[in-house]
Amino acid sequence: TRIARELHDLLGHHLTALNINLQVATHLLQNEKPLDEIKVPVEKSYFLAKLLISDVREAVSMIRENRFVDITNAIKLLESSFPDLLIEFKGQPLCSENIELVHDILRCIQEAVTNAVKHGNAKQVIITCIQGDNGLTFDITNNGKAAKGVIKGNGLIGMQERLAPHGGLVRIDEANKGLNIHLFLPLNTRQLNEKQQAVSVDNEH
């Protein structure tokens, strides 16, 4: 069930967008439009294809790897999906054996990064992980420009739906130039750190 859900979430949206852009490119080509005009949907299709490849690789790796998932490395892999984008991760590296939780966190972060690039033309995204006594917070900021009066589409609503079963919350901040996302999860951070230390010891041996 998890694999089926993952494939649906990963491939469905991007393949639909890819198909639309290719149809647009074909229509422009058939009508002998200027190359500069045809170039736009072609470049978008190339971007979506790279995104799909990265997503599939990430999903396969996550399924094949052992029970511990390195959230930090998984986040860094997102960077290769976007041209001219720098993703900086701040905070303590995290590992967890809760595959479902990690999966939902990564999808939320991916959605936030995609929105920053797609709607705000962001070139830099900073993901700050803060471990507190009450839980875990991910602050996702960017240097893009957000349109005023953001409408919560399927992506933002989906983020809230993903974190809800874990007791998590999503907050959208439009105060700055970029659309910033804040994720909160009421985790047992002490237990998470113990598992992280266990992974470090295993890697050393």
PDB file of C-alpha atoms in Angstrom:
ATOM      1  CA  THR A   1       0.000   0.000   0.000  1.00  0.00           C
ATOM      2  CA  ARG A   2       2.813   2.381   0.875  1.00  0.00           C
ATOM      3  CA  ILE A   3       4.613   1.712  -2.417  1.00  0.00           C
ATOM      4  CA  ALA A   4       1.386   2.215  -4.397  1.00  0.00           C
ATOM      5  CA  ARG A   5       0.695   5.495  -2.587  1.00  0.00           C
ATOM      6  CA  GLU A   6       4.280   6.634  -3.154  1.00  0.00           C
ATOM      7  CA  LEU A   7       4.161   5.940  -6.880  1.00  0.00           C
ATOM      8  CA  HIS A   8       0.808   7.689  -7.197  1.00  0.00           C
ATOM      9  CA  ASP A   9       2.000  10.778  -5.329  1.00  0.00           C
ATOM     10  CA  LEU A  10       5.350  10.928  -7.105  1.00  0.00           C
ATOM     11  CA  LEU A  11       4.385  10.199 -10.680  1.00  0.00           C
ATOM     12  CA  GLY A  12       0.788  11.302 -11.143  1.00  0.00           C
ATOM     13  CA  HIS A  13       1.158  15.070 -10.870  1.00  0.00           C
ATOM     14  CA  HIS A  14       4.481  15.363 -12.683  1.00  0.00           C
ATOM     15  CA  LEU A  15       3.471  13.036 -15.539  1.00  0.00           C
ATOM     16  CA  THR A  16       0.282  15.034 -16.083  1.00  0.00           C
ATOM     17  CA  ALA A  17       2.251  18.283 -16.240  1.00  0.00           C
ATOM     18  CA  LEU A  18       4.829  16.682 -18.532  1.00  0.00           C
ATOM     19  CA  ASN A  19       2.110  15.455 -20.880  1.00  0.00           C
ATOM     20  CA  ILE A  20       0.489  18.900 -21.046  1.00  0.00           C
ATOM     21  CA  ASN A  21       3.778  20.636 -21.857  1.00  0.00           C
ATOM     22  CA  LEU A  22       4.595  18.129 -24.589  1.00  0.00           C
ATOM     23  CA  GLN A  23       1.136  18.617 -26.098  1.00  0.00           C
ATOM     24  CA  VAL A  24       1.692  22.378 -26.100  1.00  0.00           C
ATOM     25  CA  ALA A  25       5.106  21.949 -27.759  1.00  0.00           C
ATOM     26  CA  THR A  26       3.612  19.658 -30.421  1.00  0.00           C
ATOM     27  CA  HIS A  27       0.802  22.117 -31.128  1.00  0.00           C
ATOM     28  CA  LEU A  28       3.252  25.005 -31.502  1.00  0.00           C
ATOM     29  CA  LEU A  29       5.470  22.942 -33.764  1.00  0.00           C
ATOM     30  CA  GLN A  30       2.568  21.909 -35.989  1.00  0.00           C
ATOM     31  CA  ASN A  31       1.572  25.544 -36.351  1.00  0.00           C
ATOM     32  CA  GLU A  32       5.162  26.471 -37.237  1.00  0.00           C
ATOM     33  CA  LYS A  33       5.546  28.876 -34.345  1.00  0.00           C
ATOM     34  CA  PRO A  34       8.936  30.549 -33.664  1.00  0.00           C
ATOM     35  CA  LEU A  35      11.559  28.366 -32.010  1.00  0.00           C
ATOM     36  CA  ASP A  36      11.781  30.686 -29.006  1.00  0.00           C
ATOM     37  CA  GLU A  37       8.100  30.091 -28.339  1.00  0.00           C
ATOM     38  CA  ILE A  38       8.438  26.316 -28.713  1.00  0.00           C
ATOM     39  CA  LYS A  39      11.488  26.318 -26.456  1.00  0.00           C
ATOM     40  CA  VAL A  40       9.463  27.239 -23.341  1.00  0.00           C
ATOM     41  CA  PRO A  41       7.310  24.068 -23.041  1.00  0.00           C
ATOM     42  CA  VAL A  42      10.262  21.921 -24.131  1.00  0.00           C
ATOM     43  CA  GLU A  43      12.425  23.269 -21.311  1.00  0.00           C
ATOM     44  CA  LYS A  44       9.578  22.758 -18.846  1.00  0.00           C
ATOM     45  CA  SER A  45       9.262  19.151 -20.044  1.00  0.00           C
ATOM     46  CA  TYR A  46      12.988  18.594 -19.550  1.00  0.00           C
ATOM     47  CA  PHE A  47      12.741  20.035 -16.035  1.00  0.00           C
ATOM     48  CA  LEU A  48       9.799  17.755 -15.181  1.00  0.00           C
ATOM     49  CA  ALA A  49      11.605  14.703 -16.587  1.00  0.00           C
ATOM     50  CA  LYS A  50      14.618  15.409 -14.338  1.00  0.00           C
ATOM     51  CA  LEU A  51      12.282  15.810 -11.396  1.00  0.00           C
ATOM     52  CA  LEU A  52      10.628  12.464 -12.128  1.00  0.00           C
ATOM     53  CA  ILE A  53      13.951  10.652 -12.424  1.00  0.00           C
ATOM     54  CA  SER A  54      15.142  12.056  -9.118  1.00  0.00           C
ATOM     55  CA  ASP A  55      11.869  11.225  -7.388  1.00  0.00           C
ATOM     56  CA  VAL A  56      11.880   7.628  -8.612  1.00  0.00           C
ATOM     57  CA  ARG A  57      15.514   7.127  -7.576  1.00  0.00           C
ATOM     58  CA  GLU A  58      14.751   8.530  -4.147  1.00  0.00           C
ATOM     59  CA  ALA A  59      11.708   6.274  -3.734  1.00  0.00           C
ATOM     60  CA  VAL A  60      13.600   3.153  -4.804  1.00  0.00           C
ATOM     61  CA  SER A  61      16.538   3.967  -2.533  1.00  0.00           C
ATOM     62  CA  MET A  62      14.236   4.574   0.405  1.00  0.00           C
ATOM     63  CA  ILE A  63      12.541   1.203  -0.100  1.00  0.00           C
ATOM     64  CA  ARG A  64      15.802  -0.707  -0.605  1.00  0.00           C
ATOM     65  CA  GLU A  65      17.752   0.833   2.256  1.00  0.00           C
ATOM     66  CA  ASN A  66      17.714  -0.504   5.751  1.00  0.00           C
ATOM     67  CA  ARG A  67      15.166   0.533   8.333  1.00  0.00           C
ATOM     68  CA  PHE A  68      16.978   3.799   9.140  1.00  0.00           C
ATOM     69  CA  VAL A  69      16.504   6.728   6.767  1.00  0.00           C
ATOM     70  CA  ASP A  70      18.855   9.706   6.720  1.00  0.00           C
ATOM     71  CA  ILE A  71      16.518  12.660   6.320  1.00  0.00           C
ATOM     72  CA  THR A  72      19.388  15.080   5.727  1.00  0.00           C
ATOM     73  CA  ASN A  73      20.789  13.201   2.730  1.00  0.00           C
ATOM     74  CA  ALA A  74      17.330  12.668   1.291  1.00  0.00           C
ATOM     75  CA  ILE A  75      16.658  16.405   1.435  1.00  0.00           C
ATOM     76  CA  LYS A  76      19.965  17.149  -0.297  1.00  0.00           C
ATOM     77  CA  LEU A  77      18.967  14.872  -3.184  1.00  0.00           C
ATOM     78  CA  LEU A  78      16.136  17.267  -3.975  1.00  0.00           C
ATOM     79  CA  GLU A  79      18.683  19.858  -5.074  1.00  0.00           C
ATOM     80  CA  SER A  80      19.653  17.866  -8.185  1.00  0.00           C
ATOM     81  CA  SER A  81      16.040  17.981  -9.387  1.00  0.00           C
ATOM     82  CA  PHE A  82      16.035  21.736  -9.906  1.00  0.00           C
ATOM     83  CA  PRO A  83      18.291  23.732 -12.224  1.00  0.00           C
ATOM     84  CA  ASP A  84      20.215  26.596 -10.609  1.00  0.00           C
ATOM     85  CA  LEU A  85      18.898  25.861  -7.124  1.00  0.00           C
ATOM     86  CA  LEU A  86      20.928  25.716  -3.925  1.00  0.00           C
ATOM     87  CA  ILE A  87      19.408  23.904  -0.944  1.00  0.00           C
ATOM     88  CA  GLU A  88      21.084  24.530   2.392  1.00  0.00           C
ATOM     89  CA  PHE A  89      20.280  22.344   5.383  1.00  0.00           C
ATOM     90  CA  LYS A  90      20.858  23.723   8.865  1.00  0.00           C
ATOM     91  CA  GLY A  91      20.581  21.858  12.121  1.00  0.00           C
ATOM     92  CA  GLN A  92      21.493  18.438  13.437  1.00  0.00           C
ATOM     93  CA  PRO A  93      21.430  15.564  10.907  1.00  0.00           C
ATOM     94  CA  LEU A  94      18.463  13.279  11.515  1.00  0.00           C
ATOM     95  CA  CYS A  95      17.901   9.559  11.074  1.00  0.00           C
ATOM     96  CA  SER A  96      14.720   7.683  11.829  1.00  0.00           C
ATOM     97  CA  GLU A  97      13.319   4.195  11.419  1.00  0.00           C
ATOM     98  CA  ASN A  98       9.776   5.529  11.036  1.00  0.00           C
ATOM     99  CA  ILE A  99       9.562   5.213   7.253  1.00  0.00           C
ATOM    100  CA  GLU A 100       6.036   6.609   7.031  1.00  0.00           C
ATOM    101  CA  LEU A 101       6.957   9.704   9.013  1.00  0.00           C
ATOM    102  CA  VAL A 102      10.122  10.370   7.014  1.00  0.00           C
ATOM    103  CA  HIS A 103       8.205   9.826   3.783  1.00  0.00           C
ATOM    104  CA  ASP A 104       5.589  12.408   4.766  1.00  0.00           C
ATOM    105  CA  ILE A 105       8.196  14.939   5.939  1.00  0.00           C
ATOM    106  CA  LEU A 106      10.127  14.627   2.675  1.00  0.00           C
ATOM    107  CA  ARG A 107       7.003  15.009   0.557  1.00  0.00           C
ATOM    108  CA  CYS A 108       6.066  18.166   2.461  1.00  0.00           C
ATOM    109  CA  ILE A 109       9.565  19.585   2.024  1.00  0.00           C
ATOM    110  CA  GLN A 110       9.542  18.658  -1.660  1.00  0.00           C
ATOM    111  CA  GLU A 111       6.220  20.439  -2.128  1.00  0.00           C
ATOM    112  CA  ALA A 112       7.557  23.535  -0.367  1.00  0.00           C
ATOM    113  CA  VAL A 113      10.702  23.554  -2.525  1.00  0.00           C
ATOM    114  CA  THR A 114       8.696  23.013  -5.713  1.00  0.00           C
ATOM    115  CA  ASN A 115       6.372  25.908  -4.833  1.00  0.00           C
ATOM    116  CA  ALA A 116       9.339  28.173  -4.105  1.00  0.00           C
ATOM    117  CA  VAL A 117      10.881  27.460  -7.511  1.00  0.00           C
ATOM    118  CA  LYS A 118       7.698  27.274  -9.569  1.00  0.00           C
ATOM    119  CA  HIS A 119       5.798  30.241  -8.145  1.00  0.00           C
ATOM    120  CA  GLY A 120       8.549  32.370  -6.626  1.00  0.00           C
ATOM    121  CA  ASN A 121      11.443  31.665  -8.995  1.00  0.00           C
ATOM    122  CA  ALA A 122      13.609  30.966  -5.952  1.00  0.00           C
ATOM    123  CA  LYS A 123      17.305  30.226  -6.402  1.00  0.00           C
ATOM    124  CA  GLN A 124      18.045  29.354  -2.782  1.00  0.00           C
ATOM    125  CA  VAL A 125      16.078  27.370  -0.216  1.00  0.00           C
ATOM    126  CA  ILE A 126      17.155  27.074   3.419  1.00  0.00           C
ATOM    127  CA  ILE A 127      15.768  24.198   5.488  1.00  0.00           C
ATOM    128  CA  THR A 128      16.352  24.600   9.199  1.00  0.00           C
ATOM    129  CA  CYS A 129      15.668  21.673  11.516  1.00  0.00           C
ATOM    130  CA  ILE A 130      15.105  22.569  15.155  1.00  0.00           C
ATOM    131  CA  GLN A 131      14.780  19.920  17.845  1.00  0.00           C
ATOM    132  CA  GLY A 132      12.934  21.150  20.907  1.00  0.00           C
ATOM    133  CA  ASP A 133      11.501  19.606  24.038  1.00  0.00           C
ATOM    134  CA  ASN A 134       8.035  19.583  22.496  1.00  0.00           C
ATOM    135  CA  GLY A 135       8.944  18.254  19.088  1.00  0.00           C
ATOM    136  CA  LEU A 136      10.625  18.808  15.765  1.00  0.00           C
ATOM    137  CA  THR A 137      10.323  21.888  13.555  1.00  0.00           C
ATOM    138  CA  PHE A 138      11.327  22.363   9.927  1.00  0.00           C
ATOM    139  CA  ASP A 139      11.508  25.996   8.765  1.00  0.00           C
ATOM    140  CA  ILE A 140      11.649  26.193   4.965  1.00  0.00           C
ATOM    141  CA  THR A 141      12.559  29.649   3.688  1.00  0.00           C
ATOM    142  CA  ASN A 142      13.596  30.876   0.254  1.00  0.00           C
ATOM    143  CA  ASN A 143      14.730  33.973  -1.632  1.00  0.00           C
ATOM    144  CA  GLY A 144      11.884  33.893  -4.142  1.00  0.00           C
ATOM    145  CA  LYS A 145       8.950  36.262  -4.507  1.00  0.00           C
ATOM    146  CA  ALA A 146       5.512  35.110  -3.414  1.00  0.00           C
ATOM    147  CA  ALA A 147       2.311  36.438  -4.900  1.00  0.00           C
ATOM    148  CA  LYS A 148       0.037  38.187  -2.422  1.00  0.00           C
ATOM    149  CA  GLY A 149      -2.985  36.313  -1.165  1.00  0.00           C
ATOM    150  CA  VAL A 150      -1.739  32.752  -1.596  1.00  0.00           C
ATOM    151  CA  ILE A 151      -4.468  30.254  -2.422  1.00  0.00           C
ATOM    152  CA  LYS A 152      -4.075  26.869  -0.777  1.00  0.00           C
ATOM    153  CA  GLY A 153      -3.967  24.420  -3.673  1.00  0.00           C
ATOM    154  CA  ASN A 154      -3.815  20.654  -3.560  1.00  0.00           C
ATOM    155  CA  GLY A 155      -0.117  20.749  -2.707  1.00  0.00           C
ATOM    156  CA  LEU A 156      -0.439  22.866   0.445  1.00  0.00           C
ATOM    157  CA  ILE A 157      -3.599  21.071   1.538  1.00  0.00           C
ATOM    158  CA  GLY A 158      -1.838  17.760   0.938  1.00  0.00           C
ATOM    159  CA  MET A 159       0.998  18.824   3.258  1.00  0.00           C
ATOM    160  CA  GLN A 160      -1.475  19.366   6.082  1.00  0.00           C
ATOM    161  CA  GLU A 161      -3.144  16.026   5.360  1.00  0.00           C
ATOM    162  CA  ARG A 162       0.213  14.218   5.425  1.00  0.00           C
ATOM    163  CA  LEU A 163       1.265  15.582   8.816  1.00  0.00           C
ATOM    164  CA  ALA A 164      -2.151  15.331  10.483  1.00  0.00           C
ATOM    165  CA  PRO A 165      -1.892  11.579  11.313  1.00  0.00           C
ATOM    166  CA  HIS A 166       1.401  12.315  13.103  1.00  0.00           C
ATOM    167  CA  GLY A 167      -0.149  15.175  15.063  1.00  0.00           C
ATOM    168  CA  GLY A 168       1.844  17.625  12.948  1.00  0.00           C
ATOM    169  CA  LEU A 169       0.984  21.140  11.812  1.00  0.00           C
ATOM    170  CA  VAL A 170       1.753  23.271   8.744  1.00  0.00           C
ATOM    171  CA  ARG A 171       2.017  27.054   8.937  1.00  0.00           C
ATOM    172  CA  ILE A 172       2.386  29.345   5.935  1.00  0.00           C
ATOM    173  CA  ASP A 173       4.249  32.617   6.383  1.00  0.00           C
ATOM    174  CA  GLU A 174       3.702  35.369   3.812  1.00  0.00           C
ATOM    175  CA  ALA A 175       5.346  38.097   5.871  1.00  0.00           C
ATOM    176  CA  ASN A 176       8.584  37.970   3.918  1.00  0.00           C
ATOM    177  CA  LYS A 177       9.145  38.218   0.181  1.00  0.00           C
ATOM    178  CA  GLY A 178       9.171  34.457  -0.240  1.00  0.00           C
ATOM    179  CA  LEU A 179       6.457  32.004   0.720  1.00  0.00           C
ATOM    180  CA  ASN A 180       7.885  30.306   3.805  1.00  0.00           C
ATOM    181  CA  ILE A 181       6.636  27.023   5.220  1.00  0.00           C
ATOM    182  CA  HIS A 182       6.905  25.830   8.811  1.00  0.00           C
ATOM    183  CA  LEU A 183       6.356  22.165   9.707  1.00  0.00           C
ATOM    184  CA  PHE A 184       5.936  21.024  13.306  1.00  0.00           C
ATOM    185  CA  LEU A 185       5.920  17.436  14.566  1.00  0.00           C
ATOM    186  CA  PRO A 186       5.395  16.544  18.242  1.00  0.00           C
ATOM    187  CA  LEU A 187       8.097  13.874  18.280  1.00  0.00           C
ATOM    188  CA  ASN A 188       9.907  12.118  21.063  1.00  0.00           C
ATOM    189  CA  THR A 189      13.196  13.774  20.097  1.00  0.00           C
ATOM    190  CA  ARG A 190      15.173  11.961  22.790  1.00  0.00           C
ATOM    191  CA  GLN A 191      14.247   8.617  21.254  1.00  0.00           C
ATOM    192  CA  LEU A 192      15.040   9.951  17.786  1.00  0.00           C
ATOM    193  CA  ASN A 193      18.505  11.035  18.936  1.00  0.00           C
ATOM    194  CA  GLU A 194      19.162   7.625  20.489  1.00  0.00           C
ATOM    195  CA  LYS A 195      18.387   5.929  17.195  1.00  0.00           C
ATOM    196  CA  GLN A 196      20.552   8.469  15.395  1.00  0.00           C
ATOM    197  CA  GLN A 197      23.480   7.656  17.682  1.00  0.00           C
ATOM    198  CA  ALA A 198      22.936   3.943  17.057  1.00  0.00           C
ATOM    199  CA  VAL A 199      23.188   4.547  13.314  1.00  0.00           C
ATOM    200  CA  SER A 200      26.423   6.498  13.778  1.00  0.00           C
ATOM    201  CA  VAL A 201      27.963   3.655  15.769  1.00  0.00           C
ATOM    202  CA  ASP A 202      26.919   1.080  13.166  1.00  0.00           C
ATOM    203  CA  ASN A 203      28.409   3.192  10.366  1.00  0.00           C
ATOM    204  CA  GLU A 204      31.722   3.468  12.219  1.00  0.00           C
ATOM    205  CA  HIS A 205      31.962  -0.327  12.397  1.00  0.00           C
TER     206      HIS A 205
END
